[in-house]
Amino acid sequence: GQQVMQIPQYQHVQEGEDFTTYCNSSTTLSNIQWYKQRPGGHPVFLIQLVKSGEVKKQKRLTFQFGEAKKNSSLHITATQTTDVGTYFCAGPVRGSEKLVFGKGTKLTVNP
Amino acid sequence: GAVVSQHPSWVICKSGTSVKIECRSLDFQATTMFWYRQFPKQSLMLMATSNEGSKATYEQGVEKDKFLINHASLTLSTLTVTSAHPEDSSFYICSARDPRRGTYEQYFGPGTRLTVT
């Protein structure tokens, strides 16, 4: 079945360092979404990318969708303690409203 | 906009009893809602897709007689864990798409932490 792989599983950084998580789908995606889940919280939608090669920025976060629409990345510049959480990518199951989620990357930031 | 609530936020029940979890879309109508289960330090596992006015569609391996889903209205879906056992202890989260947005993202409720003793 359709799978979404995400690496790394864990990332620990010092505050101020950059962070990147990578997402790779087994199939071409019509769009890719990113969510953030704070410890003890629920996933919160961050952004959706639709176009091949699309790059979107939200302050210190940069999201990229690959040319083949099978991979994506999230880069955080100069991490802060507020960035702590697990970042999930998700892609839609073809012909359905369902999403398949990556396993997530848990980010911890040392102040 | 696109707020989803869930009730209760946590519940402790005894083995063999049933627990009902409610999921509501507060400011939009959701023809489709989703129920997920999340184990500690793990990803979201889709359990079922809840459709207003029709039967839920369950993912492979999810027992439909154990996890009863009812989507009674455009703003309410319920998940009932029947004859709960300790292995059913988990974090259950619902989500919904906002059809007004024309995009595919899902909005999640705050989740329900179920502990079965």
Short mmCIF file of C-alpha atoms in Angstrom, two decimals:
data_model
loop_
_atom_site.label_atom_id
_atom_site.label_comp_id
_atom_site.label_asym_id
_atom_site.label_seq_id
_atom_site.Cartn_x
_atom_site.Cartn_y
_atom_site.Cartn_z
CA GLY A 1 0.00 0.00 0.00
CA GLN A 2 0.87 3.66 -0.17
CA GLN A 3 3.59 4.60 2.30
CA VAL A 4 5.15 7.79 3.52
CA MET A 5 8.61 7.55 5.04
CA GLN A 6 10.06 10.25 7.21
CA ILE A 7 13.57 10.76 8.54
CA PRO A 8 15.10 11.23 10.96
CA GLN A 9 12.89 9.78 13.65
CA TYR A 10 14.50 11.93 16.32
CA GLN A 11 16.58 15.09 16.21
CA HIS A 12 18.12 16.89 19.13
CA VAL A 13 19.61 20.33 18.53
CA GLN A 14 20.99 23.22 20.46
CA GLU A 15 18.87 26.32 20.40
CA GLY A 16 19.89 28.41 17.41
CA GLU A 17 20.88 25.46 15.25
CA ASP A 18 19.01 24.57 12.10
CA PHE A 19 16.79 21.51 11.69
CA THR A 20 15.54 19.58 8.68
CA THR A 21 13.14 16.67 8.34
CA TYR A 22 12.62 14.76 5.13
CA CYS A 23 9.59 13.00 3.79
CA ASN A 24 9.42 10.48 0.95
CA SER A 25 6.32 8.93 -0.57
CA SER A 26 6.09 5.60 -2.37
CA THR A 27 3.70 7.21 -4.86
CA THR A 28 3.29 10.57 -6.55
CA LEU A 29 1.18 12.87 -4.43
CA SER A 30 -1.39 15.44 -5.46
CA ASN A 31 -0.33 17.45 -2.42
CA ILE A 32 1.65 17.08 0.77
CA GLN A 33 0.78 18.45 4.17
CA TRP A 34 2.80 19.14 7.28
CA TYR A 35 1.55 19.01 10.83
CA LYS A 36 3.09 19.78 14.20
CA GLN A 37 2.21 18.00 17.40
CA ARG A 38 3.43 19.50 20.63
CA PRO A 39 4.13 17.15 23.55
CA GLY A 40 0.80 16.10 25.03
CA GLY A 41 -1.10 17.87 22.27
CA HIS A 42 -2.76 17.06 19.00
CA PRO A 43 -1.57 17.53 15.41
CA VAL A 44 -1.98 21.05 14.10
CA PHE A 45 -1.98 21.76 10.40
CA LEU A 46 0.97 23.87 9.27
CA ILE A 47 0.87 24.00 5.51
CA GLN A 48 -0.07 22.29 2.27
CA LEU A 49 2.09 22.15 -0.86
CA VAL A 50 0.51 21.37 -4.19
CA LYS A 51 2.78 22.33 -7.06
CA SER A 52 5.87 20.51 -8.26
CA GLY A 53 8.96 22.25 -6.86
CA GLU A 54 6.90 24.51 -4.66
CA VAL A 55 8.62 26.32 -1.81
CA LYS A 56 6.70 28.06 0.95
CA LYS A 57 7.93 29.94 3.99
CA GLN A 58 6.39 30.61 7.34
CA LYS A 59 8.77 32.81 9.30
CA ARG A 60 11.70 30.51 10.14
CA LEU A 61 10.08 27.45 8.54
CA THR A 62 10.70 26.58 4.90
CA PHE A 63 8.70 23.86 3.20
CA GLN A 64 9.64 22.30 -0.09
CA PHE A 65 7.83 19.91 -2.45
CA GLY A 66 10.00 17.90 -4.80
CA GLU A 67 9.87 18.17 -8.57
CA ALA A 68 8.52 14.65 -8.87
CA LYS A 69 5.95 15.33 -6.14
CA LYS A 70 7.16 12.34 -4.15
CA ASN A 71 9.29 14.02 -1.54
CA SER A 72 9.22 17.02 0.69
CA SER A 73 11.24 18.70 3.39
CA LEU A 74 10.72 21.05 6.29
CA HIS A 75 13.63 23.22 7.36
CA ILE A 76 13.67 25.32 10.49
CA THR A 77 16.27 28.06 10.73
CA ALA A 78 17.70 28.97 14.11
CA THR A 79 15.52 26.72 16.23
CA GLN A 80 13.87 27.99 19.36
CA THR A 81 12.49 26.08 22.33
CA THR A 82 9.00 26.78 21.02
CA ASP A 83 9.80 24.58 18.01
CA VAL A 84 9.82 21.48 20.20
CA GLY A 85 7.40 18.81 19.05
CA THR A 86 6.86 16.11 16.48
CA TYR A 87 6.57 17.11 12.85
CA PHE A 88 4.52 14.89 10.57
CA CYS A 89 4.18 14.94 6.83
CA ALA A 90 1.07 13.45 5.26
CA GLY A 91 -0.13 12.70 1.79
CA PRO A 92 -3.62 11.93 0.52
CA VAL A 93 -4.56 8.42 -0.46
CA ARG A 94 -5.37 8.50 -4.14
CA GLY A 95 -9.10 8.71 -4.78
CA SER A 96 -9.90 9.26 -1.13
CA GLU A 97 -10.08 11.94 1.53
CA LYS A 98 -7.85 9.85 3.77
CA LEU A 99 -4.33 10.85 4.65
CA VAL A 100 -1.35 8.61 5.18
CA PHE A 101 1.07 10.01 7.74
CA GLY A 102 4.78 9.61 8.06
CA LYS A 103 6.06 8.36 11.40
CA GLY A 104 7.12 11.86 12.34
CA THR A 105 10.33 13.50 13.45
CA LYS A 106 10.54 14.38 17.09
CA LEU A 107 12.50 17.57 17.63
CA THR A 108 13.96 18.48 20.98
CA VAL A 109 15.78 21.76 21.51
CA ASN A 110 18.35 22.30 24.21
CA PRO A 111 18.23 25.89 25.50
CA GLY B 1 -12.37 28.78 11.82
CA ALA B 2 -12.16 24.98 11.44
CA VAL B 3 -12.32 24.08 15.11
CA VAL B 4 -12.88 20.50 16.21
CA SER B 5 -13.68 19.57 19.77
CA GLN B 6 -13.53 16.23 21.48
CA HIS B 7 -15.06 14.99 24.69
CA PRO B 8 -13.96 13.72 27.12
CA SER B 9 -10.31 14.74 27.07
CA TRP B 10 -9.44 11.81 29.26
CA VAL B 11 -11.28 8.85 30.70
CA ILE B 12 -10.46 5.93 32.94
CA CYS B 13 -12.71 2.91 32.78
CA LYS B 14 -12.75 -0.63 34.04
CA SER B 15 -12.12 -3.59 31.84
CA GLY B 16 -15.31 -4.84 30.21
CA THR B 17 -17.12 -1.52 30.16
CA SER B 18 -17.84 0.67 27.16
CA VAL B 19 -16.69 4.22 26.57
CA LYS B 20 -18.13 6.79 24.18
CA ILE B 21 -16.01 9.58 22.71
CA GLU B 22 -17.60 12.53 20.95
CA CYS B 23 -16.10 14.56 18.14
CA ARG B 24 -17.70 17.82 17.06
CA SER B 25 -16.96 20.30 14.34
CA LEU B 26 -17.78 23.62 15.98
CA ASP B 27 -17.84 26.14 13.16
CA PHE B 28 -18.31 24.07 10.04
CA GLN B 29 -20.22 21.06 8.79
CA ALA B 30 -18.21 17.92 8.23
CA THR B 31 -19.66 15.21 6.01
CA THR B 32 -16.54 13.17 6.73
CA MET B 33 -14.65 12.73 9.95
CA PHE B 34 -11.70 10.52 10.72
CA TRP B 35 -10.78 8.56 13.81
CA TYR B 36 -7.14 7.90 14.64
CA ARG B 37 -5.34 6.05 17.36
CA GLN B 38 -1.90 7.04 18.55
CA PHE B 39 0.35 4.98 20.78
CA PRO B 40 3.06 6.70 22.83
CA LYS B 41 5.89 8.05 20.69
CA GLN B 42 4.28 6.69 17.54
CA SER B 43 2.53 8.02 14.50
CA LEU B 44 -1.17 8.36 13.81
CA MET B 45 -2.96 5.18 12.84
CA LEU B 46 -6.19 5.73 10.93
CA MET B 47 -8.92 3.55 12.37
CA ALA B 48 -11.92 4.52 10.29
CA THR B 49 -13.56 7.13 8.13
CA SER B 50 -16.88 8.31 9.46
CA ASN B 51 -19.49 9.39 6.93
CA GLU B 52 -22.60 11.34 7.87
CA GLY B 53 -25.71 9.30 7.26
CA SER B 54 -23.93 6.10 6.32
CA LYS B 55 -21.78 3.37 7.78
CA ALA B 56 -18.21 4.04 8.70
CA THR B 57 -15.40 2.62 6.62
CA TYR B 58 -12.90 0.77 8.75
CA GLU B 59 -9.23 0.25 8.03
CA GLN B 60 -7.89 -3.24 7.71
CA GLY B 61 -7.37 -4.88 11.08
CA VAL B 62 -9.73 -2.59 12.99
CA GLU B 63 -12.63 -4.46 14.58
CA LYS B 64 -15.82 -2.68 13.64
CA ASP B 65 -17.83 -4.45 16.35
CA LYS B 66 -15.41 -3.25 18.96
CA PHE B 67 -15.03 0.32 17.77
CA LEU B 68 -18.52 1.51 16.94
CA ILE B 69 -18.71 4.72 14.97
CA ASN B 70 -21.84 6.77 14.47
CA HIS B 71 -21.94 9.97 12.45
CA ALA B 72 -25.35 11.21 13.52
CA SER B 73 -25.18 14.72 12.10
CA LEU B 74 -22.96 17.00 10.07
CA THR B 75 -21.24 18.19 13.21
CA LEU B 76 -21.04 15.10 15.41
CA SER B 77 -19.35 11.74 15.18
CA THR B 78 -18.99 9.33 18.08
CA LEU B 79 -16.62 6.46 18.72
CA THR B 80 -17.67 3.83 21.23
CA VAL B 81 -15.06 1.43 22.50
CA THR B 82 -17.07 -1.60 23.54
CA SER B 83 -16.00 -4.10 26.16
CA ALA B 84 -12.77 -2.21 26.66
CA HIS B 85 -9.59 -4.05 27.65
CA PRO B 86 -6.26 -2.69 28.86
CA GLU B 87 -4.78 -3.06 25.37
CA ASP B 88 -7.37 -0.52 24.15
CA SER B 89 -5.68 2.13 26.29
CA SER B 90 -4.46 4.76 23.89
CA PHE B 91 -4.82 8.32 22.65
CA TYR B 92 -7.81 8.59 20.31
CA ILE B 93 -8.01 11.61 18.02
CA CYS B 94 -10.65 12.66 15.54
CA SER B 95 -10.25 15.00 12.61
CA ALA B 96 -12.31 16.55 9.88
CA ARG B 97 -11.87 18.40 6.65
CA ASP B 98 -13.52 21.78 6.26
CA PRO B 99 -15.30 21.56 2.90
CA ARG B 100 -15.48 25.35 2.66
CA ARG B 101 -11.74 25.56 2.16
CA GLY B 102 -11.49 23.48 -0.98
CA THR B 103 -8.22 22.04 0.24
CA TYR B 104 -7.30 18.73 1.77
CA GLU B 105 -5.93 19.43 5.20
CA GLN B 106 -7.51 17.93 8.28
CA TYR B 107 -8.29 19.69 11.53
CA PHE B 108 -7.79 17.62 14.62
CA GLY B 109 -9.63 17.52 17.89
CA PRO B 110 -7.61 17.73 21.10
CA GLY B 111 -7.78 13.97 21.58
CA THR B 112 -9.08 11.63 24.25
CA ARG B 113 -6.71 9.69 26.44
CA LEU B 114 -8.32 6.38 27.37
CA THR B 115 -6.98 4.25 30.20
CA VAL B 116 -8.56 0.88 30.81
CA THR B 117 -7.80 -0.68 34.18
#
